PDB file of C-alpha atoms in Angstrom:
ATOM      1  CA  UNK K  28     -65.762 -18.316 -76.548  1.00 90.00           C
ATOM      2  CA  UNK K  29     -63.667 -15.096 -75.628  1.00 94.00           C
ATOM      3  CA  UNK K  30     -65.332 -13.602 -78.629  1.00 95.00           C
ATOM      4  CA  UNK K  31     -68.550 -13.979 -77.041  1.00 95.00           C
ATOM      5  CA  UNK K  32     -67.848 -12.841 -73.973  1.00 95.00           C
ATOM      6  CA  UNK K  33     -66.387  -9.621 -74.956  1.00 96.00           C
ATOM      7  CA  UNK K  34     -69.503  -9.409 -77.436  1.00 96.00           C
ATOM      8  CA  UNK K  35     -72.012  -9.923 -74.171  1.00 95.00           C
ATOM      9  CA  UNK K  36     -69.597  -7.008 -72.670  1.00 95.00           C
ATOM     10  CA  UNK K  37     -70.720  -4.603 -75.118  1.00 95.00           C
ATOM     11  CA  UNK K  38     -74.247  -5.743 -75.551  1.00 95.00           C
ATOM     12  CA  UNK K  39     -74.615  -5.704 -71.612  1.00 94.00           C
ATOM     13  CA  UNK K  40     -73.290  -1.992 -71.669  1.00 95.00           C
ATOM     14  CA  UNK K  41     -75.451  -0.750 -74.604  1.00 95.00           C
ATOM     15  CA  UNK K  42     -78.427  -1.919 -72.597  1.00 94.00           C
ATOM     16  CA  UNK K  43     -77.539  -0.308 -69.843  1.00 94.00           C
ATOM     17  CA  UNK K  44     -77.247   2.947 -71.527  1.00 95.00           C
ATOM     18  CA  UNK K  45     -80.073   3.199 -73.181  1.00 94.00           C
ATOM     19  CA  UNK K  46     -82.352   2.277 -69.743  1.00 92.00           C
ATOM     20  CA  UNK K  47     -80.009   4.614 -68.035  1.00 94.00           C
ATOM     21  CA  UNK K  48     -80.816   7.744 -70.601  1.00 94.00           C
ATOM     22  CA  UNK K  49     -84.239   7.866 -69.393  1.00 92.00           C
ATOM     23  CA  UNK K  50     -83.702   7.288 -65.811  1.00 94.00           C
ATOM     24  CA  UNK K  51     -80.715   9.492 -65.229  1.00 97.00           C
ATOM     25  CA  UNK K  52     -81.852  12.195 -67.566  1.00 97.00           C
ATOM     26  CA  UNK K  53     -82.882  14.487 -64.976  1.00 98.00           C
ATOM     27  CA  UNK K  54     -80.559  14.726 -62.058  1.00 98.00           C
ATOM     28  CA  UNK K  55     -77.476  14.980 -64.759  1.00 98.00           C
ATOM     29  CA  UNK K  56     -80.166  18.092 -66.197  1.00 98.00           C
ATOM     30  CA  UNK K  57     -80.045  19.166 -62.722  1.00 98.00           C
ATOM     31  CA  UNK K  58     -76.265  18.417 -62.137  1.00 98.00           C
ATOM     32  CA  UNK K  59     -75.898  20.961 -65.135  1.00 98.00           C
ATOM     33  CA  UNK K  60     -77.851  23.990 -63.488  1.00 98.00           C
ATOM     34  CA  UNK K  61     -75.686  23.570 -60.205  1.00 98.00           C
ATOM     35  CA  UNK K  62     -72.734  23.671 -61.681  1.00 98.00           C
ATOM     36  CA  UNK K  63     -73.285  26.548 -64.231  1.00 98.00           C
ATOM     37  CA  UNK K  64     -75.098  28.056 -60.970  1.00 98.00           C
ATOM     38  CA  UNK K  65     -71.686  27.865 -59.493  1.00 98.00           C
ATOM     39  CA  UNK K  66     -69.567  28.909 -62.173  1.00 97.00           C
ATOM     40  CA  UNK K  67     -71.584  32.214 -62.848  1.00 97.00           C
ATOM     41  CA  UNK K  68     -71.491  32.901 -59.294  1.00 97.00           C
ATOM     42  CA  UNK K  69     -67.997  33.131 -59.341  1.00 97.00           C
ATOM     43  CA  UNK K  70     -66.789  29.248 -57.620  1.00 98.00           C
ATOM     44  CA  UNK K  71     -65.220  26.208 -58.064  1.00 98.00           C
ATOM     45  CA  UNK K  72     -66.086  22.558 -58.646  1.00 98.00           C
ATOM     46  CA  UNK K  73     -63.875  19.623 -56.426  1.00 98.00           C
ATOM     47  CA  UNK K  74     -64.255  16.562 -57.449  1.00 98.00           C
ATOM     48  CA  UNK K  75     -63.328  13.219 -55.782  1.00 98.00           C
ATOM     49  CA  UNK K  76     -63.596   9.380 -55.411  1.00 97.00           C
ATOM     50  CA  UNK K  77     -61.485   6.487 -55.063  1.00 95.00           C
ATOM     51  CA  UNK K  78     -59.996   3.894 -57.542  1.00 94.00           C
ATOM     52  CA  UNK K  79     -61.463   4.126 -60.925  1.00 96.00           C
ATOM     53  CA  UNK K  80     -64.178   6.869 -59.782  1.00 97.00           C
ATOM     54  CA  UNK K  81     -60.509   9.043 -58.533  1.00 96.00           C
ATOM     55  CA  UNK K  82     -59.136   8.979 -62.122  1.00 97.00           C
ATOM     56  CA  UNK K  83     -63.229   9.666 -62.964  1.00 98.00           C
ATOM     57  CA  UNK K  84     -62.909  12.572 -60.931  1.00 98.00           C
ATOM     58  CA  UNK K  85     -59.760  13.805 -62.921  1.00 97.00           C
ATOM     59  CA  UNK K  86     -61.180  13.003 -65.789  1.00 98.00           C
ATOM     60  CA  UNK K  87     -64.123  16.015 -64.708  1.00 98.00           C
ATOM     61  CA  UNK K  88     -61.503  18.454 -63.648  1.00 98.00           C
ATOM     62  CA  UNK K  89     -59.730  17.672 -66.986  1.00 98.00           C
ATOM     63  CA  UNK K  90     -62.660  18.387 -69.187  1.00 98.00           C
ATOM     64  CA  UNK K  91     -63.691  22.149 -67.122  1.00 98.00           C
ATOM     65  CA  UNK K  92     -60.141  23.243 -67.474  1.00 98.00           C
ATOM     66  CA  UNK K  93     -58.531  22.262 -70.491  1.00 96.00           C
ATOM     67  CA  UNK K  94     -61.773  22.361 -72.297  1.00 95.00           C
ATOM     68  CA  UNK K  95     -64.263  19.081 -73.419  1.00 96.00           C
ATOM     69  CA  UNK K  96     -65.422  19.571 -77.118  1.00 95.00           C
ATOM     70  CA  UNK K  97     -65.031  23.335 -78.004  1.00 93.00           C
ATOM     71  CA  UNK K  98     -62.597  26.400 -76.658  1.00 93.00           C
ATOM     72  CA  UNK K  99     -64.000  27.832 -73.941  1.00 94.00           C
ATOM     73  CA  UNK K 100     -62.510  29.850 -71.171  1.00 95.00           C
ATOM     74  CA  UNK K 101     -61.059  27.669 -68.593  1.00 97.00           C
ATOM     75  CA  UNK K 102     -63.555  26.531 -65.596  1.00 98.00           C
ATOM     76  CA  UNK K 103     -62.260  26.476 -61.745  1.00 98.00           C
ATOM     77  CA  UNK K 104     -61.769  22.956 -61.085  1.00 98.00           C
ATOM     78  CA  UNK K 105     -59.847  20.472 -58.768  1.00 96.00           C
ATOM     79  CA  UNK K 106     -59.718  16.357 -58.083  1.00 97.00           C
ATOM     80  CA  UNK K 107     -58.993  16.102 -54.405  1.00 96.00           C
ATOM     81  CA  UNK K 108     -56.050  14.019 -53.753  1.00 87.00           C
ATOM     82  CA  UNK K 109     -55.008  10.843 -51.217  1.00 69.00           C
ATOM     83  CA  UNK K 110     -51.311  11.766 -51.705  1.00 66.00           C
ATOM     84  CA  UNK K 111     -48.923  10.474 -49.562  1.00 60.00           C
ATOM     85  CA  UNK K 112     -47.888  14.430 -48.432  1.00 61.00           C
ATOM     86  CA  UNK K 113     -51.644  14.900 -46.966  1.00 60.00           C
ATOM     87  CA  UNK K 114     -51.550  11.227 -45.394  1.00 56.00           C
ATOM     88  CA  UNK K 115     -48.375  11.836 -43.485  1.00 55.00           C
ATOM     89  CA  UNK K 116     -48.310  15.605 -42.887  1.00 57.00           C
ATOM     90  CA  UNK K 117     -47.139  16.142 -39.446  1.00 48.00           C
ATOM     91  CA  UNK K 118     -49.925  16.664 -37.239  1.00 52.00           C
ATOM     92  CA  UNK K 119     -52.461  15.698 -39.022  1.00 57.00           C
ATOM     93  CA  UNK K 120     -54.903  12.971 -38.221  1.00 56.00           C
ATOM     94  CA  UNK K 121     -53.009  10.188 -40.396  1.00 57.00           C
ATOM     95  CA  UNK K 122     -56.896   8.634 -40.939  1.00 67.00           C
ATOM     96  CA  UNK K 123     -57.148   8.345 -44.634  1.00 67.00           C
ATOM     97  CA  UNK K 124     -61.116   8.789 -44.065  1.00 75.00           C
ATOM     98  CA  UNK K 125     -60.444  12.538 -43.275  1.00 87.00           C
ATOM     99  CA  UNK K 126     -58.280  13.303 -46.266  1.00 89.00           C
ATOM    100  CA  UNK K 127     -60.960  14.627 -48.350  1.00 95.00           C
ATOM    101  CA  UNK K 128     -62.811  16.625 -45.676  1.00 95.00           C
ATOM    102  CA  UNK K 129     -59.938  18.377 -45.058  1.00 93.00           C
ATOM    103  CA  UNK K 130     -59.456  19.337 -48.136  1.00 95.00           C
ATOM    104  CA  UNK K 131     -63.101  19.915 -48.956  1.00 97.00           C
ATOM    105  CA  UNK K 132     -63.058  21.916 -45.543  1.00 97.00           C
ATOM    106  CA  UNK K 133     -59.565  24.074 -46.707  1.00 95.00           C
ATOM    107  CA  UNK K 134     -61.205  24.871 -50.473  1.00 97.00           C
ATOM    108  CA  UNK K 135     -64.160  24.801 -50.250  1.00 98.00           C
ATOM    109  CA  UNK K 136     -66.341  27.814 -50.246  1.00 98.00           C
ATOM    110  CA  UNK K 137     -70.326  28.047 -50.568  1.00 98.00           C
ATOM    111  CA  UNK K 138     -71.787  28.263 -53.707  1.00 97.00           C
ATOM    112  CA  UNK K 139     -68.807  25.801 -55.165  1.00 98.00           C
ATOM    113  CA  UNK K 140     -70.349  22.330 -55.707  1.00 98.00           C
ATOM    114  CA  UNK K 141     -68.880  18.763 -54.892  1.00 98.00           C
ATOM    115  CA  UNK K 142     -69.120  15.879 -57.141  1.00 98.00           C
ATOM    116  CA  UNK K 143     -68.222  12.571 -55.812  1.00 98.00           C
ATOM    117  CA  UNK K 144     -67.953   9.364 -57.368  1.00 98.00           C
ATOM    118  CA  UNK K 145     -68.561   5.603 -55.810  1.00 97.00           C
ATOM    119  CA  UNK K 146     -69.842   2.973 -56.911  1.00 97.00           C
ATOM    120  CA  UNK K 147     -71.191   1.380 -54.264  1.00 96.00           C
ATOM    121  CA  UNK K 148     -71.785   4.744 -52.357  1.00 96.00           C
ATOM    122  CA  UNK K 149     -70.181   3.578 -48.798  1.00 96.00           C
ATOM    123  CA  UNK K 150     -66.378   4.984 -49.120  1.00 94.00           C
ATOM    124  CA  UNK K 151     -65.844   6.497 -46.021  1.00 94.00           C
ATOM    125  CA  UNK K 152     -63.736   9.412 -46.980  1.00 95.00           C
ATOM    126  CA  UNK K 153     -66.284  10.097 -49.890  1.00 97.00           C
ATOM    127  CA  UNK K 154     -69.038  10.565 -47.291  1.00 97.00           C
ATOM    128  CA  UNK K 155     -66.615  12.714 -45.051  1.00 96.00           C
ATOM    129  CA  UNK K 156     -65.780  15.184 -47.910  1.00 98.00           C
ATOM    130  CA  UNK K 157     -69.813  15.682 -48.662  1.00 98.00           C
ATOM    131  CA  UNK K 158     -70.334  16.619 -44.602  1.00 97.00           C
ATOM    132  CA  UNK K 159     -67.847  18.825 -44.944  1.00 97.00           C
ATOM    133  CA  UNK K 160     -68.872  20.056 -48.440  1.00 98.00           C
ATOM    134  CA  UNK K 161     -72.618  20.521 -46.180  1.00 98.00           C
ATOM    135  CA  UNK K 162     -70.691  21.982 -43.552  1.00 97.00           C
ATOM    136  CA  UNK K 163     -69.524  24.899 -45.924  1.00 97.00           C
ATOM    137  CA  UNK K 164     -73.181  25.303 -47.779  1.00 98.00           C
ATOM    138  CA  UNK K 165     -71.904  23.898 -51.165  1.00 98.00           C
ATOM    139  CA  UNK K 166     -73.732  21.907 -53.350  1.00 98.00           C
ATOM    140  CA  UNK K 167     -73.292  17.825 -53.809  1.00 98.00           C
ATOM    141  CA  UNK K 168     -73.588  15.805 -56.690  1.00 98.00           C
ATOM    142  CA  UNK K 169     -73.289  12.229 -55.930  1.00 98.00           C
ATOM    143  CA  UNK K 170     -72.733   9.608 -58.304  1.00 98.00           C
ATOM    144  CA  UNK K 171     -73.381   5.978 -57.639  1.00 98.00           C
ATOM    145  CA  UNK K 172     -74.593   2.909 -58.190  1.00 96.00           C
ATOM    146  CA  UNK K 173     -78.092   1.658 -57.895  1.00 90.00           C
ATOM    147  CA  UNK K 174     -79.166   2.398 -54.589  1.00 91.00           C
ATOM    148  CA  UNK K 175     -76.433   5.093 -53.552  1.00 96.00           C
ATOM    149  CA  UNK K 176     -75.582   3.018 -50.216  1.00 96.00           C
ATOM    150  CA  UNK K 177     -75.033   5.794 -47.469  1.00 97.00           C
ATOM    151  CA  UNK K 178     -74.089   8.486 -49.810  1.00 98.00           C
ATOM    152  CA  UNK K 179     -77.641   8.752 -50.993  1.00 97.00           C
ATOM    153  CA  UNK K 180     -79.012   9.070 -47.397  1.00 97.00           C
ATOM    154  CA  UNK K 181     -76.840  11.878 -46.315  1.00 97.00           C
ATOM    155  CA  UNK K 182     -77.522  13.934 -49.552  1.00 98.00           C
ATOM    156  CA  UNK K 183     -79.886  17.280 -49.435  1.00 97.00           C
ATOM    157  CA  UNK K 184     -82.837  18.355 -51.523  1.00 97.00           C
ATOM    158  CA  UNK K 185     -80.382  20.590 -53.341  1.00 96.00           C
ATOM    159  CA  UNK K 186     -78.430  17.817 -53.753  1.00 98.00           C
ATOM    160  CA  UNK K 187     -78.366  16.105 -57.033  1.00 98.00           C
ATOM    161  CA  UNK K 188     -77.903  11.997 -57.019  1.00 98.00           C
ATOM    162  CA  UNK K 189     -77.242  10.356 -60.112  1.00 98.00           C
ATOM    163  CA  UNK K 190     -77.600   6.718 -59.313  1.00 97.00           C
ATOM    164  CA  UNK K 191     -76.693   4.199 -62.734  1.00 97.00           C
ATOM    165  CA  UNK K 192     -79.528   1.440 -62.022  1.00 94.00           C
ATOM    166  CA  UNK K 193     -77.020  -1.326 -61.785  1.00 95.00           C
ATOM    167  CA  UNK K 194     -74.830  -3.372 -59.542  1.00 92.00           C
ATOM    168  CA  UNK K 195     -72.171  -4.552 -61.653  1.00 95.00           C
ATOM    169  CA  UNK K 196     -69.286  -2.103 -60.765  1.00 96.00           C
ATOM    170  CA  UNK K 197     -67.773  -2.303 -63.927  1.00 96.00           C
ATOM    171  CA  UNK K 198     -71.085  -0.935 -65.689  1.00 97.00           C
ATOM    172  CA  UNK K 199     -71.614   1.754 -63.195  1.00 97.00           C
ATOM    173  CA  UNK K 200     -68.471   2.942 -64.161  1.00 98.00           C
ATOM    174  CA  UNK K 201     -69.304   3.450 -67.920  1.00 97.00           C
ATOM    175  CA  UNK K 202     -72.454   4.912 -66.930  1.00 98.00           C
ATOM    176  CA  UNK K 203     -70.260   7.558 -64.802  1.00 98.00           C
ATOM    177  CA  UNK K 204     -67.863   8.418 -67.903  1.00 98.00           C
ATOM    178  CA  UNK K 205     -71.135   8.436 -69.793  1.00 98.00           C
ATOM    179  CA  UNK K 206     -72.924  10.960 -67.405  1.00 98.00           C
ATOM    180  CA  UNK K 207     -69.641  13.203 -66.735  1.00 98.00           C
ATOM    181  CA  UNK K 208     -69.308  13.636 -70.247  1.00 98.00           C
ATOM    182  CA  UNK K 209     -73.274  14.688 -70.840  1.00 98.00           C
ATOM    183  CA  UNK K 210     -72.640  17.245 -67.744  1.00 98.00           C
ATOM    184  CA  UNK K 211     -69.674  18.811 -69.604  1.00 98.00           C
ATOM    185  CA  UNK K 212     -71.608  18.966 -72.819  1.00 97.00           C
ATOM    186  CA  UNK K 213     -74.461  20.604 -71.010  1.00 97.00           C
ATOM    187  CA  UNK K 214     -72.392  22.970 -69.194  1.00 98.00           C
ATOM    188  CA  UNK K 215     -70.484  23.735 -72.562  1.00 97.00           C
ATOM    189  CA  UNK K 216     -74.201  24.301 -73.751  1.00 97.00           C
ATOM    190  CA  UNK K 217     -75.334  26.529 -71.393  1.00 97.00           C
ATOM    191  CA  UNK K 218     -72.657  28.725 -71.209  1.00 95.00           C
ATOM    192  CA  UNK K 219     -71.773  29.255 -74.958  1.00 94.00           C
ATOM    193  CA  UNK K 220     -75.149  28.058 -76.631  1.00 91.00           C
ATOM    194  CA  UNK K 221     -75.831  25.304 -78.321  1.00 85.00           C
ATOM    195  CA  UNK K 222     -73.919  23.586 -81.206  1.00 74.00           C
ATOM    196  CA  UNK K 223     -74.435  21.226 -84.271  1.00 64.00           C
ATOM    197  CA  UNK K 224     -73.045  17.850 -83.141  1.00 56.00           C
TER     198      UNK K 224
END
């Protein structure tokens, strides 16, 4: 019976995959251009999310400075952070929700691009850091789950929205690791050619 289950696991996610490679093809294309847009114009990437989609985010940063599949020169990249220093700095509004506009508001310059990461695409301090990401003229790209919740109405036209066609949060997930890792690729691709898998 466990068996089972964790077969239906894997089934479920291979499904989801492959529907997912045709639908999300594009706007991780166009995630690609904006961030080799931004690193050949001399910026940064921040990346951010909560839970699962925070080590996600780390996961990103990870990959454009230590390298993903090949040696390359290292990329400019950060996860924004909800450590307890920023949440009880002195002064500061102790609102979690802020956290990441602040930060987004202190590093961020335009040109540098924001990805975020939620699931369900509500997380109020995910939606703070991409007005302040707008606020500095830098690009946002936003991935979610199905319908993007408010994070896809707030986003731009030069926004890019990558939203896994699926509710279950755990598959959304994989489809994020998935779609981070294609974006690293690609970036890896355009920037030092392409390579034999």
């Amino acid at each position: 019976m466990l068996e089972q289950r964790i077969q239906q696991h894997f089934i479920d996610s291979a499904d989801l995959n492959y529907q997912a490679s045709e639908a999300l093809g594009v706007p991780i294309a166009q995630a690609v251009q904006a961030v080799v847009a931004c690193i050949t114009g001399g910026g940064k990437t921040l990346a951010c999310g909560n839970g699962a989609s925070a080590a996600l985010a780390q996961t990103l940063a990870a990959h454009f400075v230590g390298g993903f599949e090949r040696d390359r020169p290292e990329l400019a990249a950060l996860t924004l952070t909800l450590d307890g220093t920023l949440l009880t700095t002195a002064g500061l509004d102790p609102d979690p929700a802020v956290v990441f506009a602040r930060q987004v508001r202190a590093l961020g310059h335009a040109g540098d691009v924001l990805v975020v990461l939620s699931a369900g695409g509500n997380c109020g301090n995910v939606i703070g850091a991409i007005a302040a990401a707008h606020e500095r003229d830098m690009t946002v790209v936003a991935l979610t789950g199905r319908h993007g919740g408010r994070i896809a109405g707030m986003l731009r036209e030069t926004d890019v929205h990558i939203g896994v066609p699926h509710d279950r949060v755990a598959r959304v997930h994989e489809v994020h690791l998935l779609a981070l890792h294609c974006i690293c690729d690609g970036v890896d691709a355009q920037l030092l050619g392409d390579q034999e898998s």
